[in-house]
Amino acid sequence: MNGRQPSECPENFSGGARCMDEMCGPVAGLGSDPVVAGSGGVVGGEAACSMWRVGLLLVTLCATLTLAQFPRQCVTPEGLLSGQCCPSPAGVAGDECGSSTGRGQCVVIAADNRRHGPQYPYAGRDDREKWPLRFFNRTCQCNGNFSGYNCGQCRHGLTGPNCDQRISVVRRNIMQMSAAEKQAFVNALDQAKTTVHPDLVICTRRYQEVFGPDGNTPQFENVTIYNYFVWSHYYSVSKTYLGSGQTSFGGVDFSHEGPGFVTWHRFHLIQLERDMQNMLGDSTFALPYWNFAIGGSECDICTDELLGARSSFDMSSISPNSVFSQWRVICESVEDYDTFGTICNSTETSPIRRNPAGNVARPMVQKLPEPQDVLDCLELNAFDTPPYYSTSSESFRNTIEGYSAPQGMYDPVVRSLHNLAHLFLNGTGGQTHLSPNDPIFVLLHTFTDAIFDEWLSRHQPGEVVYPEENAPIGHNRNFNMVPFWPPVTNAEMFVAATENLGYSYEVQWPTRAYTVSEIITIGVVAAVLLVAVLGGVIACAVRARSYRSAEALEPLLGETFRCYSEDDRRLDKSQSVV
Ligand SMILES: O=C1C=c2cc(C(=O)O)[nH]c2=CC1=O
């Protein structure tokens, strides 16, 4: 592993206490060794007991940092066997979930029990069913604004010792950032790629093998912040292993092809953003977005200033002038995982592949979505429609995901919006088990999330529109999203971001072009108005002219009348005189 070892505990986990490398290093296993917290083979008697206690103490001290699939101190053999993961934020015995200070309490995990759709026909064959019950059945439930695996954190959008100060970050269009901001973002991503996650370990075996070959060595491993982001996506989409010699089952996806697509990816991004904020010590850090709905065949963010230009040596490689040409992917050996029932680990292998607009075999994915596609999908009223799958029609979710035409009609050959942006990249970023390895994934998904947030804001739906049951496995409203810890349901992410999640988007939504029928209607109305106005003008002109003609005659008549009247007056005068 090429990461550096962090030398300080994040303040919000440790109260600012320094977490010494010599303490954390061997216990937490920050390095390339598997994390075998609490394990040490078979040691007998008092010595073993005191070693165990010291080990446990060190684990407790250091592992109060953990926010991950599973907190580090929970993945001991005893922790796994107990099924309970309720650490103390202060590392104090008897203070599970900070109960002594009223932060939270240890409770039984509620896992979704509702029926799921027919796509997954098995029961008990996949560790991710009823997540996370295969691994743990008790977790922290936090009070008020406290949050996190040990209630040592604040809910999204809140900060301060009592979690009562509002905080919000603004996600902006990366193309509108200054050169310095762009550089800072690229640097931050690169730092995340090489910084070992201070809190996090990943599970590298199915539960059946999670205690290791000796039955006492939990199979968890350290991972960098960015690689955790990649790994969690892989874990959510991987096939169900059905046993040696059997084909793994691919009709399962805990983060795509269902209503949870938008909620799962939303939490995925929030977690990365938080991890990067902690890494940078900057609570204002916000992920930017890539407006991929610009049409055409140019990848505007594929420059060396941003996500890397095309290499002039190899059409499918990133330019050596970009730091991303140095990145190596994880989770590449998907055939092995599916054949042998193994799980992706943190081993990095090949460079990122990317050839935007270069899929000659599939011309449909050589062009990015159009601005109008975004506006069309935002007009769809239904969040999702039965069967809540990639075949749903008139579904906002299936349309933004990109299995329907932008106007909502499902068509098996169509790829639009989010899917089209992935496939346009034509390489690492276009393969679901690998795609987050290309950092464009982050920006593509923040924009997808911005569209979801705009839809929430325009339609104000309420969680009732999110299906409670019969969605594909993992996608029901109250399913705990895989593989996140502590448990978080789809429903918890089905809320407006600004008010509930501590971030918002600065987006100029394109203005709507008129449809043909609207153009015709406008033309007809304009023509009618024009005729009416012209008619009015002509009528006025005619009247004015007739007045003028009348006025032209008037002097004659006037003269005549005057003549008469003068004659009369004269007559009168003469008469009076007379
Ligand atoms: O990473 C992804 C890659 C995808 C490819 C398609 C497709 O429509 O073929 N969809 C994808 C979603 C991804 O998340």
XYZ file of C-alpha atoms in Angstrom, residues 170-482:
313
model
C -21.959 24.510 -1.524
C -21.191 22.118 -4.369
C -20.221 24.067 -7.479
C -19.653 23.499 -11.172
C -15.992 22.520 -11.500
C -15.723 24.435 -14.776
C -16.590 27.649 -12.947
C -13.942 27.270 -10.258
C -10.759 29.329 -10.289
C -7.472 27.734 -11.351
C -6.413 27.615 -7.698
C -9.674 25.940 -6.641
C -9.346 23.365 -9.414
C -5.791 22.588 -8.364
C -6.811 22.303 -4.711
C -9.534 19.818 -5.623
C -7.198 17.674 -7.742
C -4.662 17.706 -4.899
C -7.329 16.738 -2.383
C -8.422 13.778 -4.511
C -4.841 12.666 -4.888
C -4.313 12.945 -1.151
C -7.438 10.842 -0.553
C -6.105 8.205 -2.956
C -2.932 7.802 -0.925
C -4.077 8.499 2.632
C -4.934 5.447 4.655
C -8.397 5.888 6.052
C -7.952 6.828 9.709
C -11.174 5.120 10.687
C -11.863 2.448 8.197
C -11.234 -1.206 7.482
C -12.766 -3.283 4.698
C -13.998 -6.838 4.874
C -12.101 -9.044 2.413
C -13.982 -12.344 2.760
C -17.555 -13.556 2.745
C -18.922 -14.053 6.263
C -18.409 -17.811 5.975
C -14.656 -17.177 5.798
C -14.448 -13.956 7.761
C -12.743 -15.537 10.787
C -9.813 -16.532 8.602
C -8.066 -19.852 8.011
C -7.374 -20.341 11.733
C -10.858 -19.295 12.795
C -9.464 -16.453 14.871
C -8.132 -13.912 12.370
C -10.872 -11.576 11.180
C -10.392 -10.830 7.506
C -10.412 -7.052 7.449
C -7.913 -4.773 5.788
C -6.894 -1.139 5.757
C -7.750 0.927 2.746
C -7.182 4.477 1.595
C -9.994 7.018 1.777
C -10.537 7.023 -1.976
C -10.174 3.270 -2.341
C -12.849 2.772 0.303
C -15.114 4.832 -1.936
C -14.294 2.445 -4.797
C -14.582 -0.686 -2.677
C -18.001 0.156 -1.218
C -19.411 0.613 -4.740
C -17.898 -2.696 -5.830
C -19.294 -4.483 -2.741
C -22.778 -3.167 -3.448
C -22.818 -4.353 -7.074
C -20.961 -7.658 -6.803
C -22.647 -10.939 -7.721
C -23.980 -13.482 -5.264
C -21.583 -16.373 -4.842
C -23.556 -19.602 -4.943
C -20.751 -22.069 -4.287
C -17.772 -23.709 -5.888
C -18.335 -24.664 -9.516
C -21.570 -22.696 -9.715
C -22.037 -19.545 -11.736
C -22.356 -16.529 -9.471
C -25.751 -14.869 -9.623
C -25.684 -11.481 -11.334
C -29.313 -10.431 -10.977
C -28.572 -8.499 -7.854
C -27.410 -4.923 -7.419
C -27.818 -3.082 -4.131
C -27.121 0.358 -5.604
C -28.431 0.387 -9.194
C -31.542 -0.504 -11.163
C -33.952 0.441 -8.408
C -35.209 3.397 -6.374
C -32.180 3.166 -4.104
C -29.970 4.287 -6.985
C -30.346 7.953 -6.032
C -30.309 7.476 -2.242
C -27.380 5.040 -2.230
C -25.150 7.262 -4.385
C -26.148 10.284 -2.322
C -24.857 8.688 0.877
C -21.772 7.374 -0.937
C -20.830 10.969 -1.862
C -21.649 12.394 1.569
C -19.331 9.873 3.162
C -16.467 10.735 0.774
C -17.029 14.448 1.297
C -16.918 14.009 5.079
C -13.822 11.823 4.915
C -12.094 14.436 2.766
C -13.189 17.263 5.082
C -11.626 15.378 7.997
C -8.500 14.584 5.990
C -8.053 18.238 4.995
C -9.141 19.614 8.374
C -11.489 21.821 6.372
C -15.180 21.554 7.175
C -16.011 23.849 4.230
C -14.606 21.452 1.634
C -17.291 20.558 -0.911
C -17.227 18.122 -3.811
C -17.766 19.939 -7.109
C -19.891 18.599 -9.975
C -19.493 18.002 -13.695
C -22.399 19.201 -15.795
C -22.263 16.296 -18.216
C -25.435 17.425 -20.026
C -23.608 19.561 -22.551
C -24.147 17.426 -25.656
C -21.423 16.785 -28.196
C -18.469 14.464 -28.054
C -16.001 16.525 -26.063
C -15.143 15.730 -22.459
C -14.653 19.279 -21.194
C -13.230 18.203 -17.824
C -10.679 15.898 -19.451
C -7.831 18.384 -19.293
C -4.611 18.189 -17.341
C -5.816 21.076 -15.183
C -8.790 18.916 -14.136
C -9.364 15.162 -14.452
C -6.620 14.470 -16.990
C -6.309 14.946 -20.744
C -6.054 12.097 -23.227
C -2.546 10.754 -23.590
C -0.999 11.494 -26.962
C 0.652 8.052 -26.856
C -2.415 5.942 -26.181
C -6.018 6.932 -26.944
C -7.293 5.101 -23.861
C -4.793 6.421 -21.341
C -4.543 9.573 -19.292
C -1.868 12.096 -20.145
C 1.346 11.708 -18.116
C 0.978 15.390 -17.199
C -1.986 14.520 -15.031
C -1.569 13.086 -11.559
C -4.395 10.671 -12.385
C -2.123 8.851 -14.834
C -0.347 7.594 -11.712
C -3.482 6.194 -10.096
C -3.956 2.441 -10.015
C -7.322 0.742 -9.808
C -8.663 -1.739 -7.261
C -11.383 -4.406 -7.672
C -10.257 -5.301 -11.180
C -10.210 -9.113 -10.827
C -13.949 -9.517 -11.021
C -13.800 -12.924 -12.741
C -11.709 -14.264 -9.859
C -14.082 -12.889 -7.225
C -17.061 -14.427 -8.971
C -15.368 -17.748 -9.656
C -13.715 -18.276 -6.297
C -16.106 -16.397 -4.035
C -13.428 -13.948 -2.965
C -13.918 -10.230 -2.412
C -12.041 -7.241 -3.760
C -9.337 -6.000 -1.409
C -7.125 -2.918 -1.361
C -4.539 -4.224 -3.840
C -3.950 -1.707 -6.623
C -3.298 -3.025 -10.151
C -3.636 -1.286 -13.560
C -3.856 2.385 -14.578
C -7.215 4.029 -15.280
C -8.475 3.520 -18.843
C -10.546 6.250 -20.479
C -11.381 6.987 -24.108
C -14.200 9.552 -24.116
C -16.556 9.263 -27.104
C -14.350 6.503 -28.431
C -16.706 3.539 -28.444
C -16.869 3.012 -32.202
C -18.970 -0.123 -31.791
C -21.703 1.843 -30.029
C -22.286 5.218 -31.702
C -25.172 5.959 -29.310
C -22.716 6.453 -26.448
C -20.369 8.732 -28.365
C -22.317 11.837 -27.399
C -23.061 13.294 -23.989
C -26.642 13.966 -22.852
C -28.262 17.234 -23.974
C -29.333 20.052 -21.604
C -32.937 19.417 -22.649
C -32.656 15.827 -21.335
C -32.204 17.164 -17.819
C -35.214 19.443 -18.106
C -37.328 16.633 -19.530
C -36.510 14.208 -16.728
C -37.168 16.880 -14.092
C -40.726 17.137 -15.380
C -41.558 13.522 -14.599
C -43.974 13.451 -11.692
C -43.574 9.871 -10.456
C -40.467 9.160 -8.430
C -40.524 5.510 -9.453
C -43.017 3.109 -11.009
C -43.533 -0.668 -10.757
C -41.596 -2.873 -11.079
C -39.167 -0.310 -9.569
C -36.459 -1.739 -11.765
C -34.394 -0.855 -14.818
C -37.491 -1.577 -16.912
C -39.692 1.068 -15.246
C -41.423 3.604 -17.491
C -42.429 7.169 -16.612
C -40.151 6.905 -13.582
C -37.965 9.869 -12.647
C -35.478 7.463 -11.027
C -35.140 5.157 -14.020
C -34.820 8.178 -16.288
C -32.096 9.966 -14.357
C -30.354 6.613 -13.930
C -30.516 6.355 -17.706
C -32.434 3.216 -18.639
C -35.325 5.253 -20.061
C -35.475 7.971 -22.671
C -35.182 11.428 -21.053
C -38.940 11.892 -21.418
C -39.515 8.760 -19.327
C -40.347 5.988 -21.794
C -38.455 2.762 -21.066
C -36.604 1.423 -24.070
C -34.094 -1.424 -23.709
C -31.725 0.043 -26.265
C -31.685 3.529 -24.762
C -28.921 4.812 -22.547
C -29.413 8.348 -21.289
C -28.297 10.805 -18.604
C -26.253 9.072 -15.846
C -25.730 5.783 -17.725
C -24.831 7.606 -20.910
C -22.254 9.738 -19.103
C -20.651 6.553 -17.715
C -20.627 4.780 -21.062
C -19.345 7.895 -22.856
C -16.156 7.575 -20.768
C -15.581 4.207 -22.422
C -13.142 2.576 -20.041
C -12.773 2.157 -16.296
C -15.549 4.682 -15.642
C -17.996 2.695 -17.761
C -17.753 -0.630 -15.923
C -19.969 -0.803 -12.883
C -17.700 -2.874 -10.622
C -14.767 -0.564 -11.367
C -16.190 2.831 -12.271
C -15.339 4.877 -9.122
C -11.651 4.176 -9.803
C -11.918 6.960 -12.379
C -12.349 10.128 -10.289
C -14.734 11.497 -12.928
C -17.206 9.212 -11.151
C -17.346 11.664 -8.220
C -18.221 14.626 -10.423
C -20.638 12.664 -12.591
C -22.502 11.561 -9.484
C -22.592 14.946 -7.777
C -24.355 16.266 -10.880
C -26.733 13.284 -10.853
C -27.413 14.054 -7.191
C -27.983 17.733 -8.039
C -30.686 16.688 -10.509
C -32.239 14.420 -7.857
C -32.198 17.290 -5.362
C -33.773 19.644 -7.889
C -36.488 17.060 -8.547
C -37.159 16.801 -4.791
C -37.369 20.561 -4.550
C -39.730 20.930 -7.536
C -42.042 18.030 -6.687
C -41.935 18.096 -2.853
C -42.887 14.417 -2.763
C -42.601 13.180 0.846
C -41.242 9.732 1.612
C -44.565 8.016 0.825
C -43.716 8.059 -2.865
C -40.652 5.927 -2.184
C -41.744 2.235 -2.454
C -41.882 0.494 0.876
C -41.828 -2.982 -0.653
C -41.488 -4.971 -3.885
C -38.453 -3.011 -5.018
C -35.378 -5.116 -5.928
C -33.456 -6.377 -2.906
C -31.653 -3.490 -1.203
C -33.999 -0.872 -2.628
C -37.044 -0.899 -0.324
C -37.594 2.340 1.585
C -36.375 0.998 4.921
C -33.605 -1.266 3.715
C -30.223 -0.446 5.273
C -27.988 0.501 2.366
C -25.139 -1.963 1.692
